[in-house]
Coordinates of C-alpha atoms and ligand atoms in Angstrom, one line a residue:
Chain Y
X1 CA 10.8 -38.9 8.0
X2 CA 8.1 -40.0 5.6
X3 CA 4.8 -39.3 7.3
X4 CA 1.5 -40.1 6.1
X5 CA -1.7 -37.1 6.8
X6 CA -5.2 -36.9 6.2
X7 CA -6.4 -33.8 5.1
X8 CA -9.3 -31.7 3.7
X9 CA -9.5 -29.3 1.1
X10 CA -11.3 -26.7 0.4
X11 CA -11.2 -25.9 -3.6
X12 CA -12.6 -23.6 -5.9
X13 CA -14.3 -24.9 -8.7
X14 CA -15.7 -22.6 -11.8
X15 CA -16.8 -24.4 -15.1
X16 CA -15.5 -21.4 -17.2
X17 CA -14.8 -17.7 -17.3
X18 CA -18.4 -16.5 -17.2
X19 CA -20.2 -19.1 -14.5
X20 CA -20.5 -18.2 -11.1
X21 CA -17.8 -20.7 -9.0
X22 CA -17.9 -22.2 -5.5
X23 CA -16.1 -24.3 -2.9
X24 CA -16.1 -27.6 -3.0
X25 CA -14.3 -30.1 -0.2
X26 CA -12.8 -32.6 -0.7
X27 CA -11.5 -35.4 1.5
X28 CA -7.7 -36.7 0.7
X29 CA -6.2 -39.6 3.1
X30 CA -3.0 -40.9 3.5
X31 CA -1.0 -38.8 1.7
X32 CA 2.4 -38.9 2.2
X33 CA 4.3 -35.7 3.6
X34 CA 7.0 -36.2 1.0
X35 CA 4.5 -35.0 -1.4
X36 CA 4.9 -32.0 -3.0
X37 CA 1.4 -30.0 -3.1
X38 CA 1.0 -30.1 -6.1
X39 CA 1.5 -33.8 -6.4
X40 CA -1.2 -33.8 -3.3
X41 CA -3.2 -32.5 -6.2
X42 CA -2.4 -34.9 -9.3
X43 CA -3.6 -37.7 -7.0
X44 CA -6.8 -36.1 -5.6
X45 CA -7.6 -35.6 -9.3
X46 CA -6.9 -39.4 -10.5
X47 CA -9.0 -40.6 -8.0
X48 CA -11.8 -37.7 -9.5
X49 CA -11.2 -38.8 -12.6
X50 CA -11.5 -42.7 -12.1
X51 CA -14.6 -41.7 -10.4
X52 CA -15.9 -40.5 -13.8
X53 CA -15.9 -36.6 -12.5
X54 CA -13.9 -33.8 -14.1
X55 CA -10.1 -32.7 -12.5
X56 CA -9.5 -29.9 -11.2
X57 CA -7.8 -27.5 -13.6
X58 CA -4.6 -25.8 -12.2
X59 CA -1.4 -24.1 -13.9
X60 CA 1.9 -25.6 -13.8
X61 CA 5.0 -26.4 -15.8
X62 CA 8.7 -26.7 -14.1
X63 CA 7.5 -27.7 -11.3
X64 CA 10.9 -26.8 -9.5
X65 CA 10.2 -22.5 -9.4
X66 CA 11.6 -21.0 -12.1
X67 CA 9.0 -20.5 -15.0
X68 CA 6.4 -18.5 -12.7
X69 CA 3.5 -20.8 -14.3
X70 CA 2.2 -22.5 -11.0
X71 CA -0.3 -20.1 -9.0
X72 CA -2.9 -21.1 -6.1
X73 CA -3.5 -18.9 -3.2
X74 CA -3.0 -21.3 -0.2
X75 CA -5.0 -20.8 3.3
X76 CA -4.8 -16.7 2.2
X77 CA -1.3 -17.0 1.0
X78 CA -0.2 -17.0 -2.7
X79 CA 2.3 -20.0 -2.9
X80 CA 1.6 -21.3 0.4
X81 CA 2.7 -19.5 3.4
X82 CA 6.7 -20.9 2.8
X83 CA 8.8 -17.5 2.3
X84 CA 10.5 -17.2 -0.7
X85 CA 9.1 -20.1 -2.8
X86 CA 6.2 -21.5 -5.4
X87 CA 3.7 -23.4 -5.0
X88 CA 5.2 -26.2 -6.8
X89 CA 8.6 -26.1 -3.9
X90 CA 5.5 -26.6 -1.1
X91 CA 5.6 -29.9 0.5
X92 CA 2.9 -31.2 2.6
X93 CA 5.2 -31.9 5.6
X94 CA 3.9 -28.0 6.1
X95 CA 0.8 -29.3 6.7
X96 CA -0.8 -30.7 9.7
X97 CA -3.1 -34.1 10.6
X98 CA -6.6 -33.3 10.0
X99 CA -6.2 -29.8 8.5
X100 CA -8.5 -27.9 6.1
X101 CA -6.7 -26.5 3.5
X102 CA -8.6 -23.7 1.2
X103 CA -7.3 -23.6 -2.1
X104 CA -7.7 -20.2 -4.0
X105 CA -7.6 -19.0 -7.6
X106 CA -5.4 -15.5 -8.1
X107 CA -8.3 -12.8 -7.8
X108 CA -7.7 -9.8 -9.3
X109 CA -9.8 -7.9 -12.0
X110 CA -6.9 -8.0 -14.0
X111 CA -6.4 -12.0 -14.0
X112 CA -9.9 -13.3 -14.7
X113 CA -10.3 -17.3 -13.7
X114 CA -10.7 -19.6 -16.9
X115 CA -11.1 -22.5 -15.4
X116 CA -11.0 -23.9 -11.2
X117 CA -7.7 -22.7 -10.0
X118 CA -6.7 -21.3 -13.5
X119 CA -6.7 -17.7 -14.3
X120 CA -5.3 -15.6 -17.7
X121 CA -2.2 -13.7 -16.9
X122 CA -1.8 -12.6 -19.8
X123 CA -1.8 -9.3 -18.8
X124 CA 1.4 -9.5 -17.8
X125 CA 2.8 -10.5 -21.2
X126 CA 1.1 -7.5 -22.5
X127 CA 2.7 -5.4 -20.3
X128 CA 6.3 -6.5 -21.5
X129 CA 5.3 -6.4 -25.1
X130 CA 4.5 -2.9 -24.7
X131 CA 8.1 -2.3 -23.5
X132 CA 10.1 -4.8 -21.3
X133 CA 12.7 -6.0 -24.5
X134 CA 15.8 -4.0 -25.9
X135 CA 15.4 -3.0 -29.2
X136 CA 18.6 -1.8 -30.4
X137 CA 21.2 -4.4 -32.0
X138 CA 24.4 -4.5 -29.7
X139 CA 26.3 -6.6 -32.3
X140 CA 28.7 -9.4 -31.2
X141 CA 29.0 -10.4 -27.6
X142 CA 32.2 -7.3 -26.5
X143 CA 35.1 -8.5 -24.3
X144 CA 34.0 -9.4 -20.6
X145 CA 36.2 -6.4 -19.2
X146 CA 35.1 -3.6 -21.9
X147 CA 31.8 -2.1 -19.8
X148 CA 32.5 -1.9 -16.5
X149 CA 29.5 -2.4 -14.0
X150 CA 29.6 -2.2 -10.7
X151 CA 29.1 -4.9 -8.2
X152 CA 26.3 -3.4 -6.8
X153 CA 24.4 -2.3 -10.0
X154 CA 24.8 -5.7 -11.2
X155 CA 23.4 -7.5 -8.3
X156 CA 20.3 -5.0 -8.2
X157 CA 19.7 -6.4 -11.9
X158 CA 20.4 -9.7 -11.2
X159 CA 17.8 -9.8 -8.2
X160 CA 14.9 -7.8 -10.1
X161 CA 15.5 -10.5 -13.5
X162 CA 14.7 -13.3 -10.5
X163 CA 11.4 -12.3 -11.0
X164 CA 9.3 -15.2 -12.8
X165 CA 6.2 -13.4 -13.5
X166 CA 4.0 -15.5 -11.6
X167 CA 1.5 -12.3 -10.6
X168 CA 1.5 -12.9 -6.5
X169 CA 2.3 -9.6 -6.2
X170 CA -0.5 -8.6 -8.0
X171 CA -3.0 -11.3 -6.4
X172 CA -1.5 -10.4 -2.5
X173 CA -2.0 -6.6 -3.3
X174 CA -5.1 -5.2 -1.9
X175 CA -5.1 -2.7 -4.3
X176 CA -4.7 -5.3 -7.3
X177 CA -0.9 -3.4 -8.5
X178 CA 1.2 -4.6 -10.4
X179 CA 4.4 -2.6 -9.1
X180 CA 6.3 -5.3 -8.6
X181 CA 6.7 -6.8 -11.2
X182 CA 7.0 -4.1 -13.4
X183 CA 9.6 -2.9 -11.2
X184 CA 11.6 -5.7 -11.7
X185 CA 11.1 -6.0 -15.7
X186 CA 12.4 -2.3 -15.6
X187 CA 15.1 -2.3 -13.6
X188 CA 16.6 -5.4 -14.6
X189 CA 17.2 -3.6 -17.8
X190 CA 17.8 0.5 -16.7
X191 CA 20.3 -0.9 -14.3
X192 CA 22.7 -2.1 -17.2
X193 CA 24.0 -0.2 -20.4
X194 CA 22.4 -2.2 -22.7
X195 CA 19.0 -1.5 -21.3
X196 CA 19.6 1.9 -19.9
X197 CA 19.6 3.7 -23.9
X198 CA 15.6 2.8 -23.5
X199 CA 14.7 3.1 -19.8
X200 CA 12.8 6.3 -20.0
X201 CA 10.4 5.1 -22.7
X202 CA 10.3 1.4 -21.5
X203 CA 8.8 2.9 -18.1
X204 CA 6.8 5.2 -19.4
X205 CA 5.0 2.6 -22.0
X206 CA 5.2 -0.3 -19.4
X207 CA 3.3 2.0 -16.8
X208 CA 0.5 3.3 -19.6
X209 CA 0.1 -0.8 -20.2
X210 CA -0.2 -1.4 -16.7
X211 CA -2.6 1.1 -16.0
X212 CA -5.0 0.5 -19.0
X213 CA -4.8 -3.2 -18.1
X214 CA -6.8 -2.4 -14.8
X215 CA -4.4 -2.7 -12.3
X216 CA -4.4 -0.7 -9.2
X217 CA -2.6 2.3 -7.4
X218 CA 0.6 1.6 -5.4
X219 CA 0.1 2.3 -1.9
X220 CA 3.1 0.7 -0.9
X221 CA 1.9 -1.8 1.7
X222 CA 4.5 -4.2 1.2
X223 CA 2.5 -7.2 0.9
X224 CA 4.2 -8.1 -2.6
X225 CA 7.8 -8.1 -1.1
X226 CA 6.2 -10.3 1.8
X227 CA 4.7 -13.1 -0.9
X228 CA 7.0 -12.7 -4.2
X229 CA 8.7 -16.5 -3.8
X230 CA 12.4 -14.2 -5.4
X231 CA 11.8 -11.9 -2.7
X232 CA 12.2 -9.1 -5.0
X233 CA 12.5 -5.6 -3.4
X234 CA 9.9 -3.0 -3.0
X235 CA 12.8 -0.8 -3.7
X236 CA 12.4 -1.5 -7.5
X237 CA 9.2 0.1 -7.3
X238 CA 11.0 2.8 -5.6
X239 CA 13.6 3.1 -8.9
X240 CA 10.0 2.5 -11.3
X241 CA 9.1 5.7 -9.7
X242 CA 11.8 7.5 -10.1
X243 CA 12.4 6.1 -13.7
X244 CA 8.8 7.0 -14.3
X245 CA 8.8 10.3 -13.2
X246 CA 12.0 11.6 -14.4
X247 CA 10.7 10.4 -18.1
X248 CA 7.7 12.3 -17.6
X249 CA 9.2 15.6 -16.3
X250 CA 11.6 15.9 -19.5
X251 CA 8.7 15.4 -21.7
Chain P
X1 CA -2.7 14.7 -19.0
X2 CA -0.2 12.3 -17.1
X3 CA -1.1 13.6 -13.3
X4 CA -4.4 12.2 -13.8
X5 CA -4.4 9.2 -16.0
X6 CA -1.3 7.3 -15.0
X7 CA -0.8 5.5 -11.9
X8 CA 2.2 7.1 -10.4
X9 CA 1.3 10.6 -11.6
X10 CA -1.7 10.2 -9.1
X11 CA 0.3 8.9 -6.4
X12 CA 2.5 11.5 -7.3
X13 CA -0.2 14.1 -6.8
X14 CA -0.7 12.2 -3.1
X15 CA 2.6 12.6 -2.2
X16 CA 3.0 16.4 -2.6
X17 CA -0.5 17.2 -1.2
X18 CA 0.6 14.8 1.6
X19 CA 4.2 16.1 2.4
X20 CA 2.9 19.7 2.3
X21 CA 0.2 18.7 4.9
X22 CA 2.7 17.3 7.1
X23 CA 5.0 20.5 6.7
X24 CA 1.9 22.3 7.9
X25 CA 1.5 20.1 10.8
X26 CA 5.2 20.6 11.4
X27 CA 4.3 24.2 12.0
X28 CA 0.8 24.3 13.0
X29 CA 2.3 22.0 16.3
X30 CA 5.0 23.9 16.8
X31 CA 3.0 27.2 17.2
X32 CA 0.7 25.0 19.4
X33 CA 2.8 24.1 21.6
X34 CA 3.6 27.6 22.8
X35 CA 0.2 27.8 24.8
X36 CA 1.7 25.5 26.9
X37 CA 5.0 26.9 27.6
X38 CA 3.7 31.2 27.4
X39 CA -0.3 31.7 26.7
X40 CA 0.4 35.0 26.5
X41 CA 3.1 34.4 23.4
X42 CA 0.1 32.3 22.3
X43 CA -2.2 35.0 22.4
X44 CA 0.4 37.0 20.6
X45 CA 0.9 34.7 17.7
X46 CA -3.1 34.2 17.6
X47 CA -2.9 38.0 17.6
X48 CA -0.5 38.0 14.5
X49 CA -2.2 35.7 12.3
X50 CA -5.2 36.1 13.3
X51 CA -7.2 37.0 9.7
X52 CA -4.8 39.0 8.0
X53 CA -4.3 38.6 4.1
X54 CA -1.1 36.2 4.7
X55 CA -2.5 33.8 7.1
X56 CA -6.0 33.8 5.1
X57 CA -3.9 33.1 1.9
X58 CA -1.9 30.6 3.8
X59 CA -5.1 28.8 4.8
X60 CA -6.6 29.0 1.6
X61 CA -3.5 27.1 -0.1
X62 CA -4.0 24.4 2.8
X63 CA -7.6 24.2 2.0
X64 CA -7.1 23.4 -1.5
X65 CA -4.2 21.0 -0.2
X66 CA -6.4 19.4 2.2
X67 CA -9.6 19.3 -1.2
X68 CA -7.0 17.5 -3.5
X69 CA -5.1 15.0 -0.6
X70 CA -8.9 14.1 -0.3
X71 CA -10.2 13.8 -3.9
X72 CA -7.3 11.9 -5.0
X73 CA -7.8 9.6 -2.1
X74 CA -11.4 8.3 -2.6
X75 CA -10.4 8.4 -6.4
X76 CA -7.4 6.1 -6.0
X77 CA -9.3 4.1 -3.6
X78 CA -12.3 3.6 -5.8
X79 CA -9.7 2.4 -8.9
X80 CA -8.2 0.2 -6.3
X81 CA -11.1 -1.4 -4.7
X82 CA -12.3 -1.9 -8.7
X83 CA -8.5 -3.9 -9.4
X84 CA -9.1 -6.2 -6.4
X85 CA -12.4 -7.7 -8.7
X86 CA -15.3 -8.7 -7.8
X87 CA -14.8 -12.3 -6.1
X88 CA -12.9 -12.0 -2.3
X89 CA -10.4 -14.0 -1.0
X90 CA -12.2 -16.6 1.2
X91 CA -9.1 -16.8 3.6
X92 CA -6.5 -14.3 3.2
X93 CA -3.8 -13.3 5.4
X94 CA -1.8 -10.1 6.4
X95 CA 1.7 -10.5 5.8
X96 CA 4.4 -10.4 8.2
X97 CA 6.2 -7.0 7.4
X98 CA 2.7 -5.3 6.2
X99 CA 1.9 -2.6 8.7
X100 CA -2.1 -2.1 9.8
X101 CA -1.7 1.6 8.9
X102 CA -0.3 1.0 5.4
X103 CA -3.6 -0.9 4.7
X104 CA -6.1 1.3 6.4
X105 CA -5.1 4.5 4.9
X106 CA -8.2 5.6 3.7
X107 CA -10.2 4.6 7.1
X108 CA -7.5 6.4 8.8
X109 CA -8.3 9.3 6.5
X110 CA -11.7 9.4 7.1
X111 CA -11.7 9.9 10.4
X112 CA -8.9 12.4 10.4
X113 CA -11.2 14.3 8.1
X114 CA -14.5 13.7 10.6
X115 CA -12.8 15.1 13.4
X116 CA -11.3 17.9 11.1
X117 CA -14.6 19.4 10.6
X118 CA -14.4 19.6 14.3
X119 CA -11.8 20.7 14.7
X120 CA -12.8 23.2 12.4
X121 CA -16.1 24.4 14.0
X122 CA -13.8 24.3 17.2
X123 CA -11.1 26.8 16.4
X124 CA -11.4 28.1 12.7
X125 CA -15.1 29.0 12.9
X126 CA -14.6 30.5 16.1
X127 CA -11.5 32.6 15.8
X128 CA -10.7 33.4 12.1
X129 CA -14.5 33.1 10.6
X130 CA -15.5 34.9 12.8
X131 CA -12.6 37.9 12.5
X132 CA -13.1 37.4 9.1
X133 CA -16.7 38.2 8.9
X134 CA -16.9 40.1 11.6
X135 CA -19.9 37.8 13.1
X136 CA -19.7 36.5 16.7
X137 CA -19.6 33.0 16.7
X138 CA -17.1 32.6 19.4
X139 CA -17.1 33.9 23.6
X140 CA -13.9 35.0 23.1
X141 CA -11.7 37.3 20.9
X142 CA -9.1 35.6 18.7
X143 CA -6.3 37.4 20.5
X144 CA -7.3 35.5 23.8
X145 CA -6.6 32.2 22.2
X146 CA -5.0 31.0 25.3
X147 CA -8.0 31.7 27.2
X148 CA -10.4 29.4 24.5
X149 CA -8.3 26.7 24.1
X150 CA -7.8 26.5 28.1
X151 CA -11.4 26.6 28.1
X152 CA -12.8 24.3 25.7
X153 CA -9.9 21.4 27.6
X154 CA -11.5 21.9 30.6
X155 CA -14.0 19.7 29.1
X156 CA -12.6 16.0 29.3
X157 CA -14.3 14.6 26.4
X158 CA -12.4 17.4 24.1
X159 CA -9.3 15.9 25.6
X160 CA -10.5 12.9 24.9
X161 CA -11.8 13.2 21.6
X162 CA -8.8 15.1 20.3
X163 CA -6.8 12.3 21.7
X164 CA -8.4 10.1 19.8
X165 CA -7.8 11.9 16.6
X166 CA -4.4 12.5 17.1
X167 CA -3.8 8.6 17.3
X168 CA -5.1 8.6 14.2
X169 CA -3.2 11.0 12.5
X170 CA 0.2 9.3 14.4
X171 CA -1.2 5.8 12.1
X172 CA -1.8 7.8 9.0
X173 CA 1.6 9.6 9.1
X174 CA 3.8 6.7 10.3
X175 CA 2.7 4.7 6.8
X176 CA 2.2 8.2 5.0
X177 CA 6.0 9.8 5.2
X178 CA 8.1 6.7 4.2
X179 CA 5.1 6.2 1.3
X180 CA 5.5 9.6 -0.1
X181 CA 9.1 9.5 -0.4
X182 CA 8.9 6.2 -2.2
X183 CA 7.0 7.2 -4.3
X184 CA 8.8 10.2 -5.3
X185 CA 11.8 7.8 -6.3
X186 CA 13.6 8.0 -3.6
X187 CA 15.1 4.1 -3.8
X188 CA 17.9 2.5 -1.6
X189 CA 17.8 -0.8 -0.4
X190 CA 19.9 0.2 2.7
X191 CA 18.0 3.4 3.3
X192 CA 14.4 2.4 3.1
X193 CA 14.5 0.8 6.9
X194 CA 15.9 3.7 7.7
X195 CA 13.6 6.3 6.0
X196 CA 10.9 4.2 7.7
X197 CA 12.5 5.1 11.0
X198 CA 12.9 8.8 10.2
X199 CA 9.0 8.9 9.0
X200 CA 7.9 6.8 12.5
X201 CA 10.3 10.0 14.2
X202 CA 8.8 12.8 12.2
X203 CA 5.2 11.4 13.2
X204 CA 5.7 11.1 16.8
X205 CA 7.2 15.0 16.5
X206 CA 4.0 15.8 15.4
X207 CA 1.4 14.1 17.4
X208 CA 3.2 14.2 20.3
X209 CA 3.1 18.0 20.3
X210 CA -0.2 18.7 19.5
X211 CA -0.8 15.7 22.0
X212 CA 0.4 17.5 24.6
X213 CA -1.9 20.3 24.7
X214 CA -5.2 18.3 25.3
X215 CA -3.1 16.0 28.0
X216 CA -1.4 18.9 29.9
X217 CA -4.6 20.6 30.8
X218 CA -6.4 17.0 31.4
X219 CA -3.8 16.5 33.9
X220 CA -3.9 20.4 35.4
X221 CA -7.9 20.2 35.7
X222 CA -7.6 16.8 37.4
X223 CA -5.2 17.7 40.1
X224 CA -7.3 21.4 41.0
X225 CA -10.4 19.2 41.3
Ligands
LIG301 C1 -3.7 16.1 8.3 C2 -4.1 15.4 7.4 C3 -3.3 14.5 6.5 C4 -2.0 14.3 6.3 C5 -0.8 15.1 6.9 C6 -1.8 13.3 5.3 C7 -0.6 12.8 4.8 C8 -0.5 11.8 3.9 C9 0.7 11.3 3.3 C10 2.1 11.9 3.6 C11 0.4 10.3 2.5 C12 1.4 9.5 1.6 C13 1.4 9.8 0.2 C14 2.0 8.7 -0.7 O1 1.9 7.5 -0.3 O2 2.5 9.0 -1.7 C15 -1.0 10.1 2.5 C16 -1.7 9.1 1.8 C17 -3.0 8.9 1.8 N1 -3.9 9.7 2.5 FE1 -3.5 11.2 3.7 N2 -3.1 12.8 4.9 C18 -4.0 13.6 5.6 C19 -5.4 13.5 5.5 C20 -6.1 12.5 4.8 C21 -7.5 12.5 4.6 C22 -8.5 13.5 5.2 C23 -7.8 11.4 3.8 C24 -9.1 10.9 3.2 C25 -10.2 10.9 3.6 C26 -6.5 10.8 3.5 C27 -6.4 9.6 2.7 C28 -5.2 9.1 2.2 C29 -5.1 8.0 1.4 C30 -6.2 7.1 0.9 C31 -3.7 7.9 1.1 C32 -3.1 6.8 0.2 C33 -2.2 5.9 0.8 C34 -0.9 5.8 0.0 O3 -0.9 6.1 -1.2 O4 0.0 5.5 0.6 N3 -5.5 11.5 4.1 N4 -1.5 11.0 3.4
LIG302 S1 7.7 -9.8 -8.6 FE1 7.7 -11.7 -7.5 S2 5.5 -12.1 -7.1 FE2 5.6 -10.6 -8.7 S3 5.5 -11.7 -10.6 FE3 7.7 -11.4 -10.2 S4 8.3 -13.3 -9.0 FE4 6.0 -13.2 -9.0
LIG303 S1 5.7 -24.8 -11.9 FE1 7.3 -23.6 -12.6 S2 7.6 -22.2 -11.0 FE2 6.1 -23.6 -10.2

């Protein structure tokens, strides 16, 4: 049943890349618990803006969790503290009467803020320029029955392509790694033939990107499986090692 | 060279150091545990190793285990803390699933290692230093091994303080098996609960046998007093 709350929130607010940022609260009443957060949001900033003061900037695009653009680390969880989904599938029924909610860029050395709530993830583009494609020309689309793939092998795939790049892996991880996702861009494709002729040198060139990018060492806490909203496995980063390291020991 | 300069190579490098320390434990507990059940076998195995070329080579190889588990730790914790970036999280949240140990690693590390130099002054100074270089730093001969470690437990606060470390250790290794083999590739959705189980096993092994050296002669000199 439609409810209405009053909360607070607690936002960070940077003028650009290079200026220092801070918190800022702000006070939001009556807003209805059918809301979706980040609707919360669009109305806290048309009331900024008819007061004449500047919006605050935050990423977004489908706004129903599949393009990975939303971000926002909400009261210390990326993507609110809902299992398995974005920020943009959070509703403010999660919230309570009166509650302060603190409102978080991504941090990690790797994702620098542009603006409030915004940061660059380009990285992660990077890193699947350097390798996360197929190159070779597989020709017209073969009869549905002519490669056989097992069940399993194609779930695995199909679970690691869920992954919609958002980066809360790499903005939960306390060591700022990117594992994750770069375990699912690899073993979407190793898992299946068309992708497999290029595993070893996708994981190798992937990894290099990864590492030069500034992301951290793997230490296998977990704490990307706990946030990713696709719940994709840590056991990808499991294959990415063994992908990895396989490549390497040919060499 | 790829050991060094990518990411997995250098958890790589972690996983062997750490999986060959843990073999050592496996075998350093189990020769423990002996002074409990015969102190003269103990004495006799003490005897055996004592400083002859194997068991010097043997701890050698460990040493140099021990020097690269160690360098590769405050090297991959530096690069990590550097990812993270400068600005904190004002609120931030352990996840459900995350265990304490797997974030604590190097902490746990440290003070394994500050009660290893202990533990070193303890035994390995005292017993195969001293064999080695033929200076008396001990009371005791290294064949009466029994005798020394009997002795030193009579103290509480060695009980104690070995207790201590041993928790420590049982943290570390709990996170630190399962880690090691994932990182070595080893990737099954249905097995990693179970490797997880297997890894919490192993460690209990482990501490739980050195532990009960310490805790058997607490409990021996409590009851004669
Ligand atoms: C008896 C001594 C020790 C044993 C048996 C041991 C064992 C292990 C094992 C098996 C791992 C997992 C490797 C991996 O994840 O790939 C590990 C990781 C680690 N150890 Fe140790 N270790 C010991 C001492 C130390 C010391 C003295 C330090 C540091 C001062 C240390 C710091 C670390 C760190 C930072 C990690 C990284 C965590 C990770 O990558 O999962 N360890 N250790
Ligand atoms: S693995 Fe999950 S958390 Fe990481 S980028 Fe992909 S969808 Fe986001
Ligand atoms: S806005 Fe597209 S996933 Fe959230």
């Amino acid at each position: 049943m439609e409810k209405s709350i009053n909360i607070s929130l607690k936002v960070w607010r940077q003028a650009g890349p290079k200026v220092k940022g801070e918190f800022e609260t702000y006070k939001l009443d009556n807003v209805s618990t059918d809301n979706s957060f980040l609707e919360m949001l669009d109305i806290l900033n048309e009331g900024l803006i008819n007061h004449r003061k500047e919006p605050i900037v935050f990423d977004h695009d489908c706004r129903e969790g599949i393009c990975g653009m939303c971000s926002l680390y909400i009261n210390g969880h990326p993507h609110g503290l809902d299992g398995e989904t974005t920020t943009c599938q959070l509703h403010m029924r999660r919230f309570k009467d009166g509650e302060t909610i603190t409102v978080e860029p991504w941090r990690s050395a790797a994702f620098p803020v542009i603006k409030d709530l915004m940061v660059d993830r380009g990285a992660f583009d990077k890193i699947i320029q350097a390798g996360g494609y197929v190159s070779v020309n597989t020709g017209g689309v073969p009869d549905g029955n002519a490669i056989p793939i097992s069940k399993v092998d194609a779930d695995e795939a199909m679970d690691a392509a869920s992954c919609i790049g958002c980066g809360a892996c790499a903005a939960a991880c306390k060591n700022g790694s990117a594992m994750l996702f770069v375990a699912a861009k690899v073993s979407q494709l190793a898992l299946l033939p068309q992708g497999r002729i290029e595993a070893a040198h996708r994981a190798k060139v992937m990894v290099a990107k990864m590492d030069e990018l500034g992301f951290g060492n793997c230490t296998n806490t977990g704490a990307c499986e706990a946030e990713c909203p696709k719940a994709v496995s840590i056991s990808h980063i499991a294959r990415l090692n063994r992908e990895f390291l396989s490549a390497k020991f040919k060499d | 060279m790829w050991l060094i300069d990518s990411s997995i190579g250098r958890k790589l490098i972690m996983s062997i150091t750490g999986t060959f320390l843990v073999l050592f434990l496996l075998f350093h507990s189990c020769m423990n545990i002996v002074v409990i059940i015969s102190p003269t076998a103990y004495n006799a195995i003490c005897a055996f190793l004592g400083a002859n070329w194997y068991a010097v080579a043997g701890t050698s190889v460990l040493a140099s285990g021990f020097v690269i588990h160690i360098l590769y730790a405050l090297f991959l914790t530096y690069q990590n803390k550097r990812a993270r970036g400068a600005e904190r999280y004002a609120v931030s949240k352990t996840q459900k699933g995350v265990d304490w140990s797997s974030q604590n690693m190097f902490v746990l590390g440290t003070v394994i290692f500050g009660f290893l130099a202990l533990h070193m002054y303890n035994f390995w100074f005292k017993m195969q230093f001293a064999e080695l270089t033929g200076i008396h730093t001990g009371a005791y001969d290294p064949s009466k091994g029994a005798e020394y470690v009997k002795d030193l437990f009579s103290n509480w606060i060695y009980c104690a303080v070995y207790i201590v470390w041993l928790s420590a250790l049982w943290f570390h290794l709990t996170h630190g098996v399962w880690s090691a083999l994932q990182t070595a590739g080893l990737n099954n959705k249905t097995w990693l609960p179970r490797v997880k189980v297997i890894s919490n096993i192993i460690s209990t092994i482990v501490v739980l046998m050195f532990m009960a050296i310490p805790v058997y002669y607490l409990i021996s000199n409590c009851s004669c007093c």
